[in-house]
CSV table of C-alpha atoms and ligand atoms in Angstrom, one decimal:
chain,number,residue,atom,x,y,z
A,1,MET,CA,68.5,123.3,66.5
A,2,ILE,CA,67.8,121.7,69.7
A,3,PRO,CA,67.4,124.1,72.6
A,4,PHE,CA,69.6,123.3,75.1
A,5,ALA,CA,68.6,123.6,78.7
A,6,ALA,CA,71.4,125.2,80.4
A,7,GLU,CA,74.8,126.7,79.0
A,8,PRO,CA,77.8,124.1,79.1
A,9,GLU,CA,79.7,126.7,81.1
A,10,ASP,CA,77.3,126.5,83.9
A,11,ILE,CA,76.8,123.0,83.7
A,12,LEU,CA,80.5,122.7,84.5
A,13,ARG,CA,80.6,125.4,87.0
A,14,GLU,CA,77.9,123.4,88.9
A,15,LEU,CA,80.2,120.2,88.5
A,16,ALA,CA,83.0,122.0,89.9
A,17,ALA,CA,81.0,123.2,92.7
A,18,LEU,CA,80.0,119.5,93.5
A,19,ARG,CA,83.6,118.4,93.3
A,20,SER,CA,84.8,120.6,95.8
A,21,ALA,CA,83.1,118.7,98.3
A,22,ASP,CA,85.1,115.6,97.4
A,23,ALA,CA,88.0,114.0,99.2
A,24,PRO,CA,90.9,115.5,97.7
A,25,THR,CA,92.2,112.7,95.1
A,26,HIS,CA,95.8,114.4,94.6
A,27,GLY,CA,98.5,115.5,96.9
A,28,GLY,CA,98.8,112.9,99.3
A,29,GLU,CA,95.9,113.6,102.0
A,30,VAL,CA,93.8,110.5,101.7
A,31,LEU,CA,95.7,107.5,102.3
A,32,SER,CA,93.3,104.9,100.3
A,33,PHE,CA,91.1,104.9,97.4
A,34,VAL,CA,93.5,106.9,95.3
A,35,TYR,CA,96.9,106.1,93.7
A,36,ASP,CA,98.6,109.5,92.8
A,37,SER,CA,101.7,109.1,91.1
A,38,GLY,CA,102.8,112.7,91.8
A,39,LEU,CA,103.4,113.3,88.1
A,40,ALA,CA,101.1,115.7,86.2
A,41,ALA,CA,102.4,114.4,82.8
A,42,VAL,CA,100.6,111.2,83.8
A,43,ASP,CA,97.1,112.4,84.6
A,44,GLU,CA,97.3,114.9,81.6
A,45,LEU,CA,98.2,112.1,79.1
A,46,ALA,CA,95.2,110.0,80.6
A,47,ALA,CA,93.0,112.6,80.3
A,48,ALA,CA,93.9,113.1,76.5
A,49,ALA,CA,93.9,109.3,76.1
A,50,MET,CA,90.5,108.9,77.5
A,51,ALA,CA,89.1,111.8,75.1
A,52,ALA,CA,90.6,110.2,72.0
A,53,VAL,CA,88.6,107.2,72.7
A,54,GLN,CA,85.5,108.4,74.1
A,55,PRO,CA,83.1,107.4,71.7
A,56,LEU,CA,84.3,103.6,71.3
A,57,ASN,CA,82.3,100.6,72.6
A,58,GLY,CA,84.6,98.1,74.2
A,59,LEU,CA,81.6,95.6,73.3
A,60,ASP,CA,83.3,94.7,70.2
A,61,PRO,CA,87.2,95.0,69.5
A,62,THR,CA,86.8,93.8,65.8
A,63,THR,CA,84.5,96.7,65.0
A,64,PHE,CA,87.1,99.1,67.3
A,65,PRO,CA,90.6,97.2,66.4
A,66,SER,CA,92.4,99.9,68.4
A,67,ILE,CA,91.0,98.5,71.5
A,68,ALA,CA,92.4,95.1,70.6
A,69,ALA,CA,95.7,96.6,70.0
A,70,MET,CA,95.8,98.4,73.4
A,71,GLU,CA,94.4,95.4,75.0
A,72,ARG,CA,97.2,93.2,73.7
A,73,ASP,CA,99.8,95.6,74.6
A,74,VAL,CA,98.7,96.2,78.2
A,75,THR,CA,98.3,92.5,78.7
A,76,GLY,CA,101.4,91.9,77.1
A,77,PHE,CA,103.4,94.0,79.3
A,78,LEU,CA,101.7,92.7,82.6
A,79,ARG,CA,102.6,89.1,81.3
A,80,THR,CA,106.2,90.1,81.0
A,81,LEU,CA,106.3,91.9,84.2
A,82,LEU,CA,104.6,89.0,86.1
A,83,GLY,CA,106.6,86.6,84.8
A,84,GLY,CA,104.3,84.6,82.5
A,85,GLY,CA,105.3,82.7,79.0
A,86,ASP,CA,103.6,82.6,75.8
A,87,ASP,CA,100.9,80.3,77.2
A,88,VAL,CA,99.6,83.0,79.6
A,89,VAL,CA,96.9,85.1,78.2
A,90,GLY,CA,94.3,87.5,79.7
A,91,SER,CA,91.8,90.5,79.6
A,92,VAL,CA,91.9,94.0,81.0
A,93,THR,CA,88.7,94.4,83.1
A,94,SER,CA,86.7,97.2,85.0
A,95,GLY,CA,88.5,96.8,88.2
A,96,GLY,CA,90.0,94.7,90.8
A,97,THR,CA,86.7,93.0,91.8
A,98,GLU,CA,85.8,92.2,88.3
A,99,SER,CA,89.5,90.6,87.6
A,100,CYS,CA,88.6,88.6,91.0
A,101,MET,CA,85.2,87.7,90.0
A,102,LEU,CA,86.3,86.5,86.6
A,103,ALA,CA,89.1,84.5,87.9
A,104,VAL,CA,86.6,82.4,90.1
A,105,LYS,CA,83.8,82.4,87.1
A,106,THR,CA,86.6,80.8,85.0
A,107,ALA,CA,87.5,78.2,87.5
A,108,ARG,CA,83.8,77.3,88.2
A,109,GLU,CA,83.5,76.7,84.4
A,110,ASN,CA,86.4,74.5,84.3
A,111,PHE,CA,85.4,72.8,87.5
A,112,HIS,CA,82.1,71.9,85.7
A,113,ARG,CA,83.7,71.1,82.1
A,114,ALA,CA,86.2,68.7,84.0
A,115,GLY,CA,82.9,66.6,85.3
A,116,LYS,CA,83.6,67.3,88.8
A,117,PRO,CA,80.4,66.6,90.9
A,118,GLY,CA,78.6,68.9,93.6
A,119,THR,CA,79.1,72.7,94.6
A,120,PRO,CA,82.6,73.9,93.8
A,121,ARG,CA,84.5,75.4,96.9
A,122,LEU,CA,86.5,78.7,96.7
A,123,LEU,CA,89.3,78.1,99.5
A,124,ALA,CA,91.1,81.0,100.7
A,125,PRO,CA,92.8,82.6,103.7
A,126,ALA,CA,90.4,84.8,105.8
A,127,SER,CA,92.5,87.8,104.9
A,128,VAL,CA,91.4,87.6,101.2
A,129,HIS,CA,89.6,90.4,99.6
A,130,ALA,CA,85.8,90.9,99.7
A,131,ALA,CA,85.4,90.8,96.2
A,132,PHE,CA,86.0,86.8,96.4
A,133,HIS,CA,83.2,86.7,98.8
A,134,LYS,CA,81.1,88.7,96.2
A,135,ALA,CA,82.3,86.3,93.4
A,136,ALA,CA,81.4,83.1,95.4
A,137,HIS,CA,78.1,84.8,96.1
A,138,TYR,CA,77.4,85.6,92.5
A,139,PHE,CA,78.7,82.5,91.1
A,140,GLY,CA,77.3,80.0,93.7
A,141,LEU,CA,80.5,78.6,95.1
A,142,THR,CA,81.1,77.7,98.6
A,143,LEU,CA,83.4,80.2,100.5
A,144,ASP,CA,85.8,78.4,102.6
A,145,LEU,CA,88.0,81.0,104.8
A,146,VAL,CA,90.8,79.4,106.8
A,147,PRO,CA,91.7,81.6,109.7
A,148,VAL,CA,94.8,83.7,109.7
A,149,ASP,CA,97.2,84.1,112.7
A,150,GLY,CA,96.9,87.4,114.7
A,151,GLU,CA,99.2,89.1,112.2
A,152,GLY,CA,97.2,88.5,109.5
A,153,ARG,CA,99.3,85.7,108.0
A,154,ALA,CA,97.8,82.8,106.3
A,155,ASP,CA,98.2,79.4,107.6
A,156,ALA,CA,99.8,77.3,104.6
A,157,ALA,CA,99.4,73.8,106.3
A,158,GLY,CA,95.6,74.6,107.2
A,159,MET,CA,95.1,75.4,103.6
A,160,ALA,CA,96.7,72.6,102.1
A,161,ALA,CA,94.8,70.3,104.6
A,162,ALA,CA,91.5,72.0,103.4
A,163,MET,CA,92.1,71.2,99.4
A,164,GLY,CA,89.3,68.5,98.8
A,165,GLN,CA,88.5,67.5,95.3
A,166,ASP,CA,85.3,70.0,95.5
A,167,VAL,CA,87.9,73.0,95.4
A,168,ALA,CA,87.4,75.0,92.1
A,169,LEU,CA,90.2,77.6,93.3
A,170,VAL,CA,92.4,78.4,95.9
A,171,VAL,CA,93.3,82.0,96.4
A,172,VAL,CA,96.4,83.8,97.8
A,173,SER,CA,97.1,87.7,98.1
A,174,ALA,CA,100.1,89.5,97.1
A,175,PRO,CA,99.8,91.2,99.3
A,176,SER,CA,96.3,91.1,101.5
A,177,TYR,CA,94.6,94.4,101.7
A,178,PRO,CA,93.7,94.6,105.1
A,179,HIS,CA,97.3,94.0,106.7
A,180,ALA,CA,99.8,93.8,103.7
A,181,VAL,CA,100.8,90.2,104.1
A,182,LEU,CA,102.4,88.4,101.2
A,183,ASP,CA,100.8,85.1,101.5
A,184,PRO,CA,103.3,82.0,100.8
A,185,VAL,CA,102.5,81.6,97.4
A,186,GLU,CA,104.9,78.7,96.4
A,187,GLU,CA,103.9,76.8,99.3
A,188,ILE,CA,100.2,76.9,98.6
A,189,ALA,CA,100.3,76.9,95.0
A,190,ARG,CA,102.7,73.8,95.0
A,191,ALA,CA,100.0,72.1,97.5
A,192,ALA,CA,97.1,73.1,95.0
A,193,GLN,CA,99.1,71.7,92.0
A,194,ASP,CA,99.8,68.4,93.7
A,195,ARG,CA,96.0,67.9,93.9
A,196,GLY,CA,95.3,69.4,90.3
A,197,ILE,CA,93.3,72.7,91.7
A,198,ASP,CA,94.0,75.9,90.4
A,199,CYS,CA,95.5,78.5,92.1
A,200,HIS,CA,94.8,82.5,91.7
A,201,VAL,CA,97.2,85.2,93.0
A,202,ASP,CA,95.0,88.4,94.0
A,203,ALA,CA,97.9,90.9,93.2
A,204,CYS,CA,95.4,93.8,92.5
A,205,ILE,CA,97.1,96.0,94.9
A,206,GLY,CA,100.6,94.7,94.5
A,207,GLY,CA,100.8,93.5,90.8
A,208,LEU,CA,102.6,96.9,89.6
A,209,VAL,CA,104.8,97.4,92.6
A,210,LEU,CA,105.9,94.4,94.3
A,211,PRO,CA,107.8,93.3,90.7
A,212,PHE,CA,110.0,96.0,92.1
A,213,TRP,CA,110.3,95.2,95.6
A,214,ASP,CA,113.4,93.4,96.2
A,215,GLY,CA,114.2,90.6,98.4
A,216,LEU,CA,110.9,88.9,98.1
A,217,PRO,CA,110.0,85.0,97.6
A,218,GLU,CA,108.5,84.4,94.3
A,219,TRP,CA,104.9,85.2,94.2
A,220,ASP,CA,103.8,85.5,90.7
A,221,LEU,CA,103.5,83.4,87.5
A,222,ARG,CA,106.8,82.4,88.1
A,223,VAL,CA,105.5,79.9,90.5
A,224,PRO,CA,104.4,77.0,88.5
A,225,GLY,CA,101.0,76.3,90.4
A,226,VAL,CA,100.1,79.6,90.0
A,227,THR,CA,97.1,79.5,87.2
A,228,SER,CA,95.9,83.0,87.3
A,229,ILE,CA,96.9,86.4,88.7
A,230,SER,CA,95.0,89.9,88.9
A,231,ALA,CA,96.7,93.2,88.9
A,232,ASP,CA,95.0,96.6,88.9
A,233,LEU,CA,96.0,99.1,86.6
A,234,HIS,CA,93.7,101.7,88.4
A,235,LYS,CA,95.9,101.3,91.5
A,236,TYR,CA,99.9,101.1,91.2
A,237,GLY,CA,99.4,101.4,87.4
A,238,TYR,CA,98.3,104.9,88.1
A,239,ALA,CA,95.2,105.0,85.4
A,240,PRO,CA,92.1,106.4,86.2
A,241,LYS,CA,89.3,103.9,87.8
A,242,GLY,CA,88.1,101.3,85.9
A,243,ALA,CA,91.0,99.1,84.7
A,244,SER,CA,92.6,96.0,85.9
A,245,VAL,CA,94.4,92.9,84.3
A,246,LEU,CA,93.4,89.3,84.9
A,247,LEU,CA,96.0,87.0,83.3
A,248,THR,CA,95.4,83.1,83.3
A,249,ARG,CA,97.9,80.4,82.3
A,250,GLY,CA,96.6,77.9,79.3
A,251,ARG,CA,94.5,79.3,76.8
A,252,ASP,CA,91.9,76.4,77.2
A,253,ARG,CA,91.6,77.3,80.6
A,254,GLN,CA,91.2,80.9,80.2
A,255,ARG,CA,88.3,80.2,77.7
A,256,GLY,CA,86.1,79.7,80.7
A,257,GLN,CA,86.3,83.5,81.5
A,258,PHE,CA,84.0,84.1,78.4
A,259,PHE,CA,80.2,84.2,78.2
A,260,ALA,CA,79.3,83.5,74.6
A,261,THR,CA,75.8,82.9,73.2
A,262,THR,CA,73.9,83.0,69.7
A,263,SER,CA,70.5,81.9,71.6
A,264,TRP,CA,68.6,85.0,71.3
A,265,PRO,CA,67.3,87.1,67.8
A,266,GLY,CA,70.0,89.6,68.3
A,267,TYR,CA,73.9,90.1,67.5
A,268,PRO,CA,76.0,86.9,68.6
A,269,VAL,CA,77.1,87.8,72.2
A,270,VAL,CA,80.8,87.1,73.0
A,271,ASN,CA,81.8,88.9,76.2
A,272,ALA,CA,85.4,88.4,77.9
A,273,THR,CA,84.3,90.4,80.8
A,274,LEU,CA,81.2,90.8,82.9
A,275,LEU,CA,79.9,94.0,81.0
A,276,GLY,CA,78.4,94.2,77.4
A,277,SER,CA,78.9,97.9,76.2
A,278,LYS,CA,81.6,99.4,78.3
A,279,SER,CA,84.1,102.4,77.8
A,280,ALA,CA,87.5,101.8,76.3
A,281,ALA,CA,88.7,105.1,78.1
A,282,PRO,CA,90.3,103.5,81.2
A,283,LEU,CA,92.1,101.0,78.9
A,284,ALA,CA,93.2,103.8,76.7
A,285,ALA,CA,94.5,105.7,80.0
A,286,ALA,CA,96.2,102.5,81.1
A,287,TRP,CA,97.8,101.8,77.9
A,288,ALA,CA,99.2,105.4,77.4
A,289,ILE,CA,100.5,105.5,80.7
A,290,ILE,CA,102.4,101.9,80.5
A,291,LYS,CA,104.0,104.0,77.3
A,292,LEU,CA,104.9,106.9,79.0
A,293,LEU,CA,106.4,105.1,82.2
A,294,GLY,CA,107.9,102.0,80.7
A,295,THR,CA,109.1,99.4,83.4
A,296,ALA,CA,111.9,101.9,84.4
A,297,GLY,CA,109.4,104.4,85.5
A,298,PHE,CA,107.2,102.0,87.5
A,299,ALA,CA,110.6,101.1,89.2
A,300,GLU,CA,111.1,104.6,90.2
A,301,LEU,CA,107.6,105.2,91.5
A,302,ALA,CA,107.8,102.1,93.5
A,303,ALA,CA,111.1,103.2,94.8
A,304,SER,CA,109.6,106.3,96.2
A,305,CYS,CA,106.7,104.3,97.6
A,306,ARG,CA,109.3,102.1,99.5
A,307,ARG,CA,111.2,105.3,100.9
A,308,SER,CA,108.1,106.6,102.1
A,309,THR,CA,106.6,103.2,103.7
A,310,GLU,CA,109.8,102.7,105.5
A,311,ALA,CA,109.7,106.4,107.0
A,312,ILE,CA,106.0,105.7,108.0
A,313,LEU,CA,106.8,102.3,109.5
A,314,ASP,CA,109.7,103.8,111.2
A,315,THR,CA,107.4,106.7,112.7
A,316,ALA,CA,104.7,104.3,113.5
A,317,ALA,CA,107.2,102.2,115.5
A,318,GLY,CA,108.2,105.0,117.6
A,319,ILE,CA,104.5,105.8,118.4
A,320,GLU,CA,104.2,104.5,122.3
A,321,GLY,CA,100.8,102.9,122.2
A,322,LEU,CA,100.3,101.9,118.4
A,323,ARG,CA,101.8,99.1,116.6
A,324,VAL,CA,102.3,98.0,113.1
A,325,VAL,CA,100.6,94.8,112.3
A,326,GLY,CA,103.2,91.9,111.4
A,327,THR,CA,105.7,92.7,108.8
A,328,PRO,CA,104.2,94.5,105.9
A,329,THR,CA,105.0,93.9,102.4
A,330,GLY,CA,104.3,96.5,99.8
A,331,PRO,CA,103.3,100.0,100.2
A,332,LEU,CA,100.6,99.4,102.5
A,333,LEU,CA,100.5,98.8,106.3
A,334,ALA,CA,97.9,98.7,109.2
A,335,VAL,CA,98.2,99.8,112.7
A,336,ALA,CA,96.7,98.5,115.9
A,337,CYS,CA,96.6,99.2,119.6
A,338,ASP,CA,99.9,98.1,121.3
A,339,GLY,CA,98.4,96.2,124.3
A,340,SER,CA,101.9,95.6,125.7
A,341,VAL,CA,102.0,99.4,127.3
A,342,ALA,CA,99.8,100.4,130.0
A,343,ALA,CA,96.0,101.3,129.5
A,344,ASP,CA,96.8,104.9,129.9
A,345,ARG,CA,99.3,104.9,127.3
A,346,ARG,CA,97.4,102.9,124.7
A,347,ILE,CA,96.3,104.2,121.5
A,348,ASP,CA,93.1,103.2,119.7
A,349,PRO,CA,93.8,103.2,115.9
A,350,HIS,CA,90.0,104.2,115.4
A,351,HIS,CA,90.4,107.4,117.5
A,352,TRP,CA,93.9,107.8,115.8
A,353,ALA,CA,92.5,107.8,112.6
A,354,ASP,CA,89.9,110.4,113.4
A,355,SER,CA,92.3,112.5,114.9
A,356,LEU,CA,94.7,112.0,111.9
A,357,LYS,CA,91.7,113.4,109.8
A,358,SER,CA,91.7,116.6,111.7
A,359,HIS,CA,95.6,117.0,111.2
A,360,GLY,CA,94.7,116.9,107.6
A,361,PHE,CA,95.2,113.0,106.4
A,362,THR,CA,92.6,110.4,105.6
A,363,ALA,CA,93.5,106.9,107.0
A,364,GLN,CA,91.0,103.9,106.6
A,365,LEU,CA,89.6,102.3,109.6
A,366,GLN,CA,89.0,98.4,109.6
A,367,PRO,CA,86.8,96.8,112.3
A,368,ALA,CA,88.0,94.0,114.6
A,369,PHE,CA,86.9,90.7,112.8
A,370,THR,CA,85.9,87.2,114.4
A,371,GLN,CA,87.2,84.4,112.5
A,372,ARG,CA,85.3,81.0,112.2
A,373,ASP,CA,87.3,79.7,114.9
A,374,GLY,CA,86.7,82.6,117.2
A,375,SER,CA,89.8,84.1,117.2
A,376,VAL,CA,89.6,87.9,117.0
A,377,LEU,CA,92.0,90.0,114.6
A,378,PRO,CA,92.0,93.5,116.3
A,379,ARG,CA,90.5,96.9,115.1
A,380,THR,CA,93.4,98.7,112.7
A,381,THR,CA,93.8,101.6,110.6
A,382,HIS,CA,95.1,101.1,107.3
A,383,LEU,CA,97.3,103.5,105.2
A,384,THR,CA,98.0,102.9,101.5
A,385,ILE,CA,101.2,104.8,100.6
A,386,THR,CA,101.8,106.4,96.9
A,387,PRO,CA,104.5,108.0,95.4
A,388,VAL,CA,103.0,111.4,96.1
A,389,THR,CA,103.6,110.7,99.7
A,390,GLU,CA,107.2,111.3,99.6
A,391,SER,CA,106.5,115.0,99.0
A,392,ARG,CA,104.6,115.2,102.1
A,393,LEU,CA,106.4,112.9,104.6
A,394,PRO,CA,107.2,115.5,107.0
A,395,GLU,CA,103.9,116.6,107.3
A,396,LEU,CA,102.2,113.0,107.4
A,397,THR,CA,104.7,111.5,109.7
A,398,GLY,CA,104.6,114.7,112.1
A,399,ALA,CA,100.4,114.4,112.0
A,400,MET,CA,100.9,110.7,113.1
A,401,VAL,CA,102.5,111.8,116.1
A,402,LEU,CA,100.2,114.7,116.9
A,403,ALA,CA,97.2,112.4,116.0
A,404,ALA,CA,98.7,109.9,118.6
A,405,ASP,CA,99.4,112.4,121.5
A,406,ALA,CA,95.9,113.7,121.2
A,407,VAL,CA,94.2,110.4,121.8
A,408,ARG,CA,96.9,108.4,123.9
A,409,GLY,CA,95.0,106.9,126.9
A,410,VAL,CA,91.3,107.5,125.5
A,411,PRO,CA,89.9,104.0,125.5
A,412,GLY,CA,88.4,102.7,122.3
A,413,VAL,CA,84.6,102.9,121.7
A,414,ASP,CA,83.1,100.0,123.5
A,415,PRO,CA,80.7,98.5,120.6
A,416,GLN,CA,78.3,96.7,123.3
A,417,GLN,CA,77.8,100.0,125.3
A,418,LEU,CA,77.3,101.6,122.0
A,419,LEU,CA,74.4,99.5,121.4
A,420,GLY,CA,73.2,99.6,125.0
A,421,ALA,CA,72.9,103.3,124.5
A,422,GLY,CA,70.1,103.1,121.9
A,423,GLU,CA,66.7,103.7,122.6
A,424,GLY,CA,63.6,101.9,121.1
A,425,PRO,CA,64.5,100.3,117.7
A,426,VAL,CA,67.9,99.4,118.9
A,427,ALA,CA,66.8,97.8,122.1
A,428,GLU,CA,64.4,95.9,120.2
A,429,LEU,CA,66.9,95.2,117.4
A,430,LEU,CA,69.1,93.8,120.1
A,431,ALA,CA,66.4,91.8,121.8
A,432,SER,CA,65.1,90.5,118.7
A,433,ALA,CA,67.7,90.8,115.8
A,434,ALA,CA,65.9,88.1,113.7
A,435,ALA,CA,62.3,89.0,114.3
A,436,ILE,CA,62.7,92.7,113.4
A,437,PRO,CA,61.4,93.3,109.6
A,438,ARG,CA,64.1,94.1,107.4
A,439,THR,CA,62.8,96.8,105.6
A,440,SER,CA,64.3,100.1,104.3
A,441,GLU,CA,61.8,101.7,107.0
A,442,THR,CA,62.9,99.8,110.1
A,443,ALA,CA,66.5,100.6,108.8
A,444,ARG,CA,66.1,104.1,108.9
A,445,GLN,CA,64.5,103.9,112.5
A,446,VAL,CA,67.6,102.0,113.7
A,447,LEU,CA,69.8,104.4,112.0
A,448,GLY,CA,68.1,107.2,113.5
A,449,ALA,CA,68.1,105.9,116.9
A,450,LEU,CA,71.8,105.5,116.4
A,451,GLY,CA,72.3,109.1,115.1
A,452,LEU,CA,73.2,107.9,111.6
A,453,ASP,CA,70.2,109.4,109.8
A,454,GLY,CA,71.7,112.8,108.9
A,455,GLY,CA,72.4,111.9,105.1
A,456,GLY,CA,76.2,110.4,104.9
A,457,LEU,CA,78.5,109.6,107.6
A,458,PRO,CA,79.3,111.3,110.6
A,459,GLY,CA,82.8,113.3,111.1
A,460,ALA,CA,84.1,110.8,113.6
A,461,MET,CA,84.3,107.2,112.4
A,462,ALA,CA,85.4,105.3,115.3
A,463,PRO,CA,81.5,104.9,116.7
A,464,VAL,CA,80.5,103.8,113.3
A,465,LEU,CA,83.2,101.1,113.0
A,466,ALA,CA,82.2,99.9,116.6
A,467,LEU,CA,78.8,99.6,115.7
A,468,VAL,CA,80.0,97.3,112.8
A,469,GLU,CA,81.8,95.2,115.2
A,470,ALA,CA,78.9,95.0,117.5
A,471,LEU,CA,76.3,93.9,115.1
A,472,PRO,CA,75.9,90.5,113.7
A,473,GLY,CA,77.3,90.8,110.2
A,474,ASP,CA,74.0,90.2,108.5
A,475,VAL,CA,72.5,93.0,110.5
A,476,ALA,CA,75.5,95.4,109.8
A,477,ALA,CA,75.2,94.7,106.1
A,478,TRP,CA,71.4,95.4,106.0
A,479,LEU,CA,72.0,98.8,107.8
A,480,LEU,CA,75.1,100.1,105.8
A,481,THR,CA,73.0,98.9,102.7
A,482,GLU,CA,70.5,101.4,103.7
A,483,LEU,CA,72.8,103.9,104.7
A,484,LEU,CA,74.5,103.9,101.1
A,485,ALA,CA,71.3,103.6,99.2
A,486,THR,CA,70.0,106.7,100.8
A,487,VAL,CA,73.0,108.6,99.9
A,488,THR,CA,72.2,108.2,96.1
A,489,GLU,CA,68.6,108.6,96.2
A,490,PRO,CA,66.9,111.6,94.6
A,491,PRO,CA,65.2,113.7,97.4
A,492,LEU,CA,62.0,112.8,98.6
B,501,PLP,C1,94.1,92.8,97.1
B,501,PLP,C2,92.7,93.3,96.6
B,501,PLP,N1,92.1,92.6,95.6
B,501,PLP,C3,90.7,93.2,95.1
B,501,PLP,C4,90.7,94.7,95.4
B,501,PLP,C5,89.4,94.9,94.6
B,501,PLP,O1,89.7,95.9,93.8
B,501,PLP,P1,88.7,97.1,93.3
B,501,PLP,O2,88.2,98.1,94.3
B,501,PLP,O3,89.4,97.6,92.1
B,501,PLP,O4,87.3,96.4,92.9
B,501,PLP,C6,91.5,95.4,96.0
B,501,PLP,C7,91.2,96.7,96.4
B,501,PLP,O5,91.7,97.5,97.3
B,501,PLP,C8,92.5,94.9,96.5
B,501,PLP,O6,93.4,95.4,97.4
């Protein structure tokens, strides 16, 4: 008899107490990160399906054929939904980032297999998700980001002009995360196909909702030049985190996704995805939800998202001092300051987000971004709309207006002023950003001087984002790494 260190009920009570500090995952108050169908039956079924496969190891679907069967069903469902034929095959991965990374890895393998010389290049609009920055970094590709216009729209001609023989993969988004832009998939994929280059559609966020968004140009596997597509089950598939699909056109092309080796004394390793041993729980949950909802259920939920998105767009358009960026496609949008009105009527989108939070809704702050041609995309606030939003529409739209009224005319945090206000290490950092040793200790000093060493993030996020805008990218990444690393470190 093993003596337990604590009673299970006490442990679960402690977990519940810890969970009470979390942002709400249900109810529509958090407008990013979580995708709430608003249907308790979906979550209950997902939990039961996860429990049913809890002990399995997704490392080997031949030992656990239930995993292979569920994966066949899920990839088959997505293939039909996204317009793929029999030549399209794929995998369930742990999330959008893994799907994107594997699309890049696949393209890199095929680039080398084709005997192409040199370092492969990954070509994308600057609005592409950061997962592709990570993929290029991990897999050794040069990242070539073509500037987008002020509304976040990709430059199809500029993309085509940049398609040289060293390009292993062209990536487009359906839609992009920052501004919800549906990239011109047909035009860019055709240009890539004409040059024999693979083209990936990142539909991580749109893949299970845009198929039900009428009136769009073609953007999925129906476009002949599209060679792969990613769609996240843990976004608009309403599955718990840890599930996405990557589909690839052509078995030979897709085999580049795998890693296989017998060159060690252990079991032969054959991995379709990045992990070795892995949970089958998110797959089982996603599989069960697909069976529960079917195409018609997903269509209904998308229709709800669309109604809510239109209402929110109308509200945002009616708020003096704020503007919607571009013409969003799908259930997400970004708002920016409307520079066309008098300064005392303008609304800084980050102050607005902080104020919205005090009215019960959490939106996501996005920093201003300088592209390589020097053009600057404005700071914005991002909202992701899910089916549950419809039940909260009056409160949300009301809060949007109240938040706007509270901060109209308040100037945005000036990044340079913020840095200038720092003492000691900050001044030193400014004077000699390159010379300061990039250690955990100096990072803590700088964060301390900026008032950011209090464990976690402060209540108001506008100053933090202004800091991100002010600092060189590598310095911001260094400090944010420290900030996040310390959050999960055991106490001293
Ligand atoms: C377009 C797009 N691609 C990739 C990702 C990365 O997905 P994940 O956070 O699941 O890794 C996201 C996440 O929001 C996304 O919107």
